[in-house]
Amino acid sequence: MQLVINGQSREVSAESLAELLVELQLDTSHVAVELNQAIVESSQFATTALNENDRLEVIQFVGGG
Amino acid sequence: MQLYVNENLVEVGSDSSLADLRALYKPTADMLIVNGYPVADSHHPAAGDRVVLISRGEVPTETELETLLVARHTPGVHARVKQARVGIAGVGGLGSAIAVALTRLGVGELIVADFDVVEPSNLNRQQYFVDQLGMPKVVALAENLRRINPYVSVISHVVRLTRENIPTLFAEVDVMVEAFDAAAQKALLVESFLSNVPDRPLVAASGMAGFGPANTIQTRRAGNNLYLVGDEVSAAAPGSGLMAPRVGIAAHHQANCVLRLLLGEDPLGE
């Protein structure tokens, strides 16, 4: 399906948020995800279904501070 | 006309110069500041101006001190940030520098939390001193902030922040700051704060290790109420350590983002 990820349209095969993060090869413990302007708790990644044209902001954190 | 001299409302002749005001109110003053900006004694202030007359080297009374501390603030800025409460999660390289900047601004209240103690390896970038080694960071920080501006209220929590206590400790902040070191902690703070306190902006940071170019560190809007500072790639790693300049640049991006949010400005100027 088609999603908008960080402002860019993208065709993905994932159907849940957890599957999407695997598809994007991201470390789930280092990301924060906003789905249609609401933050998703990481405990809900596996049960959060994605829908056509969902807008996601996926922030991948790196260490240091 | 009426104007303020050292925060007292006074009535003066409409053609008064700073030299006249100095003669009337503080003959020893050698710094003359109008609306946050130093001026010559030939300057003529306007009605409503805020005039501060300072004698260099003089130890002010307690009541004068706050007025003098904020004498260089742009009018209206101090009054607004004085009402604000800002939360800072983690007071290492980012958090300690952000707290110092916000204290110099005169932000009303800072809520700071960190479980760590000051270690020698922190002193390459964090706002602590050799004689504070071994102290809990938030205790050392509160001491340092008090020495800068005792009129900022600092609420210190020596605690490891968790999914459970983050929303409780920071429930009442106007703006929240993520200033952790570890990537997983950063993600946890963002998730836990914004899912529980979604109407308050959060300013986070990612990517400021090493000695890469300064200008790759940016502030961007990364979500509905989330601002992200950093180059987003420079992780702390062997061969790319954390150093005072870039960590300080990122910290001051964050502090300026907080200031703009408190003043009702779009942090990105859009």
Short mmCIF file of C-alpha atoms in Angstrom, two decimals:
data_model
loop_
_atom_site.label_atom_id
_atom_site.label_comp_id
_atom_site.label_asym_id
_atom_site.label_seq_id
_atom_site.Cartn_x
_atom_site.Cartn_y
_atom_site.Cartn_z
CA MET A 1 0.00 0.00 0.00
CA GLN A 2 0.94 3.64 -0.37
CA LEU A 3 2.05 5.55 2.76
CA VAL A 4 3.51 8.99 3.33
CA ILE A 5 6.62 8.51 5.46
CA ASN A 6 8.47 11.63 6.63
CA GLY A 7 6.76 13.61 3.89
CA GLN A 8 7.65 11.16 1.08
CA SER A 9 5.21 8.82 -0.65
CA ARG A 10 6.31 5.22 -0.43
CA GLU A 11 4.93 1.84 -1.51
CA VAL A 12 5.29 -0.76 1.24
CA SER A 13 4.21 -4.35 1.78
CA ALA A 14 3.92 -4.03 5.59
CA GLU A 15 0.43 -4.16 7.06
CA SER A 16 1.28 -3.27 10.65
CA LEU A 17 3.56 -0.67 12.14
CA ALA A 18 5.90 -3.37 13.51
CA GLU A 19 6.19 -4.90 10.02
CA LEU A 20 6.88 -1.49 8.55
CA LEU A 21 9.79 -0.85 10.95
CA VAL A 22 11.26 -4.24 9.96
CA GLU A 23 10.80 -3.38 6.29
CA LEU A 24 12.57 -0.04 6.85
CA GLN A 25 15.32 -1.93 8.76
CA LEU A 26 14.95 0.27 11.84
CA ASP A 27 15.77 -0.64 15.44
CA THR A 28 12.37 -0.42 17.13
CA SER A 29 13.94 0.53 20.48
CA HIS A 30 15.50 3.66 18.92
CA VAL A 31 12.49 5.05 17.07
CA ALA A 32 9.55 7.25 17.88
CA VAL A 33 6.59 7.03 15.51
CA GLU A 34 3.77 9.44 14.87
CA LEU A 35 0.84 8.04 12.90
CA ASN A 36 -1.57 10.65 11.52
CA GLN A 37 -0.27 13.21 14.05
CA ALA A 38 -0.54 11.00 17.14
CA ILE A 39 2.39 9.28 18.85
CA VAL A 40 2.12 5.49 18.92
CA GLU A 41 3.41 3.72 22.02
CA SER A 42 5.97 1.06 21.18
CA SER A 43 3.86 -1.59 22.95
CA GLN A 44 1.24 -0.94 20.26
CA PHE A 45 3.54 -1.27 17.23
CA ALA A 46 2.56 -4.90 16.53
CA THR A 47 -1.18 -4.27 16.84
CA THR A 48 -1.29 -0.98 14.95
CA ALA A 49 -2.66 -1.66 11.47
CA LEU A 50 -1.65 0.61 8.63
CA ASN A 51 -4.11 2.00 6.11
CA GLU A 52 -3.72 3.35 2.61
CA ASN A 53 -2.38 6.94 2.61
CA ASP A 54 -1.55 6.97 6.34
CA ARG A 55 0.93 9.70 7.18
CA LEU A 56 3.83 8.68 9.39
CA GLU A 57 6.71 10.49 10.97
CA VAL A 58 9.41 7.99 11.88
CA ILE A 59 12.21 9.44 13.99
CA GLN A 60 15.31 7.31 14.32
CA PHE A 61 17.40 8.46 17.29
CA VAL A 62 21.17 8.14 17.51
CA GLY A 63 23.06 8.21 20.80
CA GLY A 64 24.83 11.20 22.31
CA GLY A 65 24.01 14.12 24.53
CA MET B 1 6.07 61.72 30.90
CA GLN B 2 6.16 58.43 32.82
CA LEU B 3 8.85 55.81 32.47
CA TYR B 4 10.57 53.18 34.56
CA VAL B 5 13.89 53.78 36.29
CA ASN B 6 15.27 50.60 37.84
CA GLU B 7 11.73 49.17 37.67
CA ASN B 8 10.14 52.09 39.56
CA LEU B 9 7.54 54.10 37.64
CA VAL B 10 8.57 57.76 37.78
CA GLU B 11 7.34 61.06 36.32
CA VAL B 12 10.06 63.04 34.53
CA GLY B 13 10.23 66.04 32.22
CA SER B 14 9.48 65.08 28.61
CA ASP B 15 12.87 66.40 27.40
CA SER B 16 14.92 64.52 30.01
CA SER B 17 18.17 62.90 28.88
CA LEU B 18 19.83 59.88 30.45
CA ALA B 19 22.30 62.32 32.02
CA ASP B 20 19.36 64.07 33.74
CA LEU B 21 17.94 60.76 34.97
CA ARG B 22 21.34 59.68 36.24
CA ALA B 23 21.74 62.94 38.17
CA LEU B 24 18.30 62.46 39.72
CA TYR B 25 18.29 58.76 40.52
CA LYS B 26 21.81 57.32 40.57
CA PRO B 27 24.68 59.80 40.14
CA THR B 28 27.30 57.02 40.37
CA ALA B 29 25.81 55.00 37.47
CA ASP B 30 28.25 54.25 34.65
CA MET B 31 26.05 51.84 32.67
CA LEU B 32 22.91 53.30 31.17
CA ILE B 33 20.49 50.83 29.63
CA VAL B 34 17.24 51.62 27.86
CA ASN B 35 14.91 48.77 26.90
CA GLY B 36 17.72 46.25 27.22
CA TYR B 37 20.23 48.20 25.18
CA PRO B 38 23.16 50.33 26.43
CA VAL B 39 23.00 53.99 25.43
CA ALA B 40 25.04 57.19 25.83
CA ASP B 41 24.03 59.78 28.45
CA SER B 42 22.91 62.15 25.67
CA HIS B 43 20.09 59.70 24.77
CA HIS B 44 16.52 60.92 25.31
CA PRO B 45 14.16 58.17 26.45
CA ALA B 46 10.50 57.98 25.48
CA ALA B 47 7.44 57.58 27.68
CA GLY B 48 7.10 53.99 28.92
CA ASP B 49 10.77 53.13 28.38
CA ARG B 50 12.56 50.92 30.86
CA VAL B 51 15.70 52.66 32.04
CA VAL B 52 18.25 50.80 34.15
CA LEU B 53 21.09 52.71 35.80
CA ILE B 54 23.97 50.55 37.04
CA SER B 55 27.14 51.32 38.96
CA ARG B 56 29.76 48.81 37.86
CA GLY B 57 31.18 46.66 40.64
CA GLU B 58 28.51 47.67 43.15
CA VAL B 59 26.88 44.78 44.98
CA PRO B 60 23.14 45.39 44.55
CA THR B 61 20.54 44.91 47.24
CA GLU B 62 18.45 41.80 46.91
CA THR B 63 15.46 43.74 45.61
CA GLU B 64 17.55 45.45 42.93
CA LEU B 65 19.30 42.28 41.85
CA GLU B 66 16.62 40.72 39.68
CA THR B 67 16.02 44.02 37.90
CA LEU B 68 19.72 44.28 37.14
CA LEU B 69 19.99 40.62 36.08
CA VAL B 70 17.37 41.15 33.41
CA ALA B 71 18.50 44.65 32.40
CA ARG B 72 19.78 43.37 29.06
CA HIS B 73 16.61 41.43 28.26
CA THR B 74 14.49 42.68 25.44
CA PRO B 75 11.36 44.19 27.07
CA GLY B 76 8.51 41.73 27.29
CA VAL B 77 10.76 38.69 26.96
CA HIS B 78 11.63 38.37 30.61
CA ALA B 79 8.06 39.00 31.76
CA ARG B 80 6.86 36.12 29.58
CA VAL B 81 9.58 33.55 30.30
CA LYS B 82 9.31 34.36 34.03
CA GLN B 83 5.81 32.81 33.93
CA ALA B 84 7.04 29.62 32.25
CA ARG B 85 7.82 26.15 33.52
CA VAL B 86 10.21 24.00 31.47
CA GLY B 87 11.05 20.32 32.04
CA ILE B 88 14.49 18.90 31.20
CA ALA B 89 14.96 15.12 31.10
CA GLY B 90 18.66 14.37 31.52
CA VAL B 91 21.23 16.96 32.62
CA GLY B 92 24.39 15.79 30.85
CA GLY B 93 26.04 17.67 27.98
CA LEU B 94 22.77 18.88 26.49
CA GLY B 95 20.61 19.30 29.58
CA SER B 96 23.16 21.13 31.74
CA ALA B 97 23.89 23.66 28.98
CA ILE B 98 20.17 24.13 28.20
CA ALA B 99 19.48 24.70 31.92
CA VAL B 100 22.24 27.34 32.10
CA ALA B 101 20.86 29.18 29.05
CA LEU B 102 17.27 29.09 30.34
CA THR B 103 18.45 30.27 33.77
CA ARG B 104 20.26 33.22 32.21
CA LEU B 105 16.97 34.01 30.42
CA GLY B 106 15.20 34.01 33.77
CA VAL B 107 12.71 31.21 33.00
CA GLY B 108 10.43 30.97 36.03
CA GLU B 109 10.77 27.29 36.88
CA LEU B 110 12.92 24.42 35.69
CA ILE B 111 12.08 20.81 36.51
CA VAL B 112 15.24 18.73 36.03
CA ALA B 113 15.66 14.97 36.40
CA ASP B 114 18.68 12.67 36.14
CA PHE B 115 19.90 9.69 38.20
CA ASP B 116 23.60 10.13 37.38
CA VAL B 117 26.51 11.63 39.34
CA VAL B 118 29.19 14.01 38.03
CA GLU B 119 32.19 12.07 36.71
CA PRO B 120 35.56 13.25 35.35
CA SER B 121 34.64 12.15 31.82
CA ASN B 122 31.66 14.54 31.90
CA LEU B 123 33.79 17.67 32.27
CA ASN B 124 34.80 17.75 28.58
CA ARG B 125 31.34 19.10 27.73
CA GLN B 126 29.00 19.30 30.70
CA GLN B 127 28.42 22.39 32.85
CA TYR B 128 29.98 21.05 36.08
CA PHE B 129 33.23 21.60 37.97
CA VAL B 130 36.04 19.45 39.33
CA ASP B 131 34.93 20.14 42.91
CA GLN B 132 31.51 18.64 42.08
CA LEU B 133 32.77 15.16 41.13
CA GLY B 134 30.62 12.49 42.75
CA MET B 135 27.64 14.77 43.39
CA PRO B 136 24.28 13.89 41.87
CA LYS B 137 24.15 15.96 38.67
CA VAL B 138 20.82 17.62 39.44
CA VAL B 139 22.13 18.71 42.87
CA ALA B 140 25.34 20.13 41.36
CA LEU B 141 23.31 21.79 38.60
CA ALA B 142 20.85 23.42 41.03
CA GLU B 143 23.84 24.84 42.92
CA ASN B 144 25.37 26.25 39.72
CA LEU B 145 22.07 27.71 38.52
CA ARG B 146 21.49 29.41 41.87
CA ARG B 147 24.87 31.11 41.50
CA ILE B 148 23.80 32.46 38.08
CA ASN B 149 20.25 33.58 38.88
CA PRO B 150 18.74 32.79 42.28
CA TYR B 151 15.28 33.88 41.09
CA VAL B 152 14.82 30.80 38.93
CA SER B 153 13.02 28.04 40.81
CA VAL B 154 14.78 24.70 40.19
CA ILE B 155 12.93 21.49 41.07
CA SER B 156 15.47 18.63 41.09
CA HIS B 157 14.67 14.94 40.90
CA VAL B 158 17.44 12.38 41.45
CA VAL B 159 15.60 9.61 39.67
CA ARG B 160 15.88 7.24 36.73
CA LEU B 161 13.17 8.33 34.32
CA THR B 162 10.78 5.62 33.19
CA ARG B 163 7.69 5.23 31.05
CA GLU B 164 5.69 5.48 34.29
CA ASN B 165 7.22 8.51 36.02
CA ILE B 166 7.87 10.75 32.98
CA PRO B 167 4.22 11.82 32.50
CA THR B 168 3.82 12.42 36.25
CA LEU B 169 6.99 14.45 36.88
CA PHE B 170 6.52 16.61 33.79
CA ALA B 171 2.69 16.81 33.62
CA GLU B 172 2.56 20.57 34.20
CA VAL B 173 5.37 21.90 31.99
CA ASP B 174 4.84 24.49 29.26
CA VAL B 175 7.63 23.02 27.14
CA MET B 176 9.48 19.72 27.58
CA VAL B 177 13.12 19.06 26.65
CA GLU B 178 14.63 15.65 25.85
CA ALA B 179 18.33 15.77 26.74
CA PHE B 180 19.34 12.15 27.24
CA ASP B 181 22.45 10.42 25.96
CA ALA B 182 21.22 6.95 24.95
CA ALA B 183 19.12 6.54 21.79
CA ALA B 184 16.67 4.16 23.46
CA GLN B 185 16.09 6.65 26.30
CA LYS B 186 15.46 9.44 23.80
CA ALA B 187 12.84 7.35 22.00
CA LEU B 188 11.26 6.34 25.32
CA LEU B 189 10.99 9.96 26.50
CA VAL B 190 9.38 11.11 23.26
CA GLU B 191 6.90 8.26 23.25
CA SER B 192 6.03 8.48 26.93
CA PHE B 193 5.74 12.28 27.11
CA LEU B 194 3.86 12.91 23.87
CA SER B 195 1.42 10.03 24.32
CA ASN B 196 0.45 11.32 27.77
CA VAL B 197 0.91 15.09 27.43
CA PRO B 198 0.19 15.54 23.71
CA ASP B 199 -0.73 19.23 23.91
CA ARG B 200 2.70 20.39 25.14
CA PRO B 201 5.64 20.79 22.75
CA LEU B 202 8.71 18.63 23.14
CA VAL B 203 12.19 19.60 21.94
CA ALA B 204 14.45 16.57 21.40
CA ALA B 205 17.98 16.09 20.04
CA SER B 206 19.70 13.46 17.93
CA GLY B 207 23.13 13.54 16.30
CA MET B 208 25.78 15.94 17.63
CA ALA B 209 28.86 13.78 18.28
CA GLY B 210 32.28 14.44 16.78
CA PHE B 211 33.77 17.53 15.20
CA GLY B 212 31.82 17.67 11.96
CA PRO B 213 30.60 20.98 10.56
CA ALA B 214 28.59 23.17 12.91
CA ASN B 215 26.02 24.04 10.27
CA THR B 216 24.76 20.47 9.80
CA ILE B 217 23.08 20.78 13.21
CA GLN B 218 19.57 22.04 12.59
CA THR B 219 16.18 22.42 14.23
CA ARG B 220 13.27 20.84 12.36
CA ARG B 221 9.69 19.99 13.11
CA ALA B 222 9.57 16.20 13.31
CA GLY B 223 5.98 15.73 14.41
CA ASN B 224 2.80 17.45 15.47
CA ASN B 225 4.28 18.76 18.73
CA LEU B 226 7.85 17.52 18.32
CA TYR B 227 10.92 19.55 17.38
CA LEU B 228 14.18 17.76 16.65
CA VAL B 229 17.66 19.26 16.87
CA GLY B 230 20.85 17.73 15.49
CA ASP B 231 22.32 16.33 12.29
CA GLU B 232 20.41 13.07 13.02
CA VAL B 233 23.36 10.87 11.97
CA SER B 234 26.42 11.61 14.15
CA ALA B 235 26.10 8.99 16.88
CA ALA B 236 28.50 8.92 19.79
CA ALA B 237 30.88 6.04 19.03
CA PRO B 238 34.55 5.10 19.29
CA GLY B 239 36.35 7.63 17.09
CA SER B 240 33.42 10.05 17.24
CA GLY B 241 33.19 11.26 20.80
CA LEU B 242 30.98 13.93 22.30
CA MET B 243 32.70 17.30 22.48
CA ALA B 244 31.76 20.66 23.96
CA PRO B 245 31.33 22.65 20.73
CA ARG B 246 28.79 20.55 18.81
CA VAL B 247 26.99 19.41 21.97
CA GLY B 248 26.80 23.08 22.95
CA ILE B 249 25.49 24.06 19.52
CA ALA B 250 22.76 21.43 19.75
CA ALA B 251 21.94 22.44 23.34
CA HIS B 252 21.56 26.07 22.34
CA HIS B 253 19.42 25.15 19.34
CA GLN B 254 17.18 23.42 21.85
CA ALA B 255 17.24 26.36 24.28
CA ASN B 256 16.40 28.81 21.48
CA CYS B 257 13.58 26.54 20.30
CA VAL B 258 12.21 26.56 23.88
CA LEU B 259 12.46 30.36 24.01
CA ARG B 260 10.64 30.78 20.70
CA LEU B 261 7.88 28.40 21.81
CA LEU B 262 7.48 30.28 25.11
CA LEU B 263 7.20 33.57 23.21
CA GLY B 264 4.57 32.12 20.87
CA GLU B 265 6.90 32.16 17.86
CA ASP B 266 7.20 29.33 15.37
CA PRO B 267 10.61 27.78 16.19
CA LEU B 268 11.35 27.45 12.46
CA GLY B 269 10.17 30.96 11.59
CA GLU B 270 7.60 29.62 9.15
#
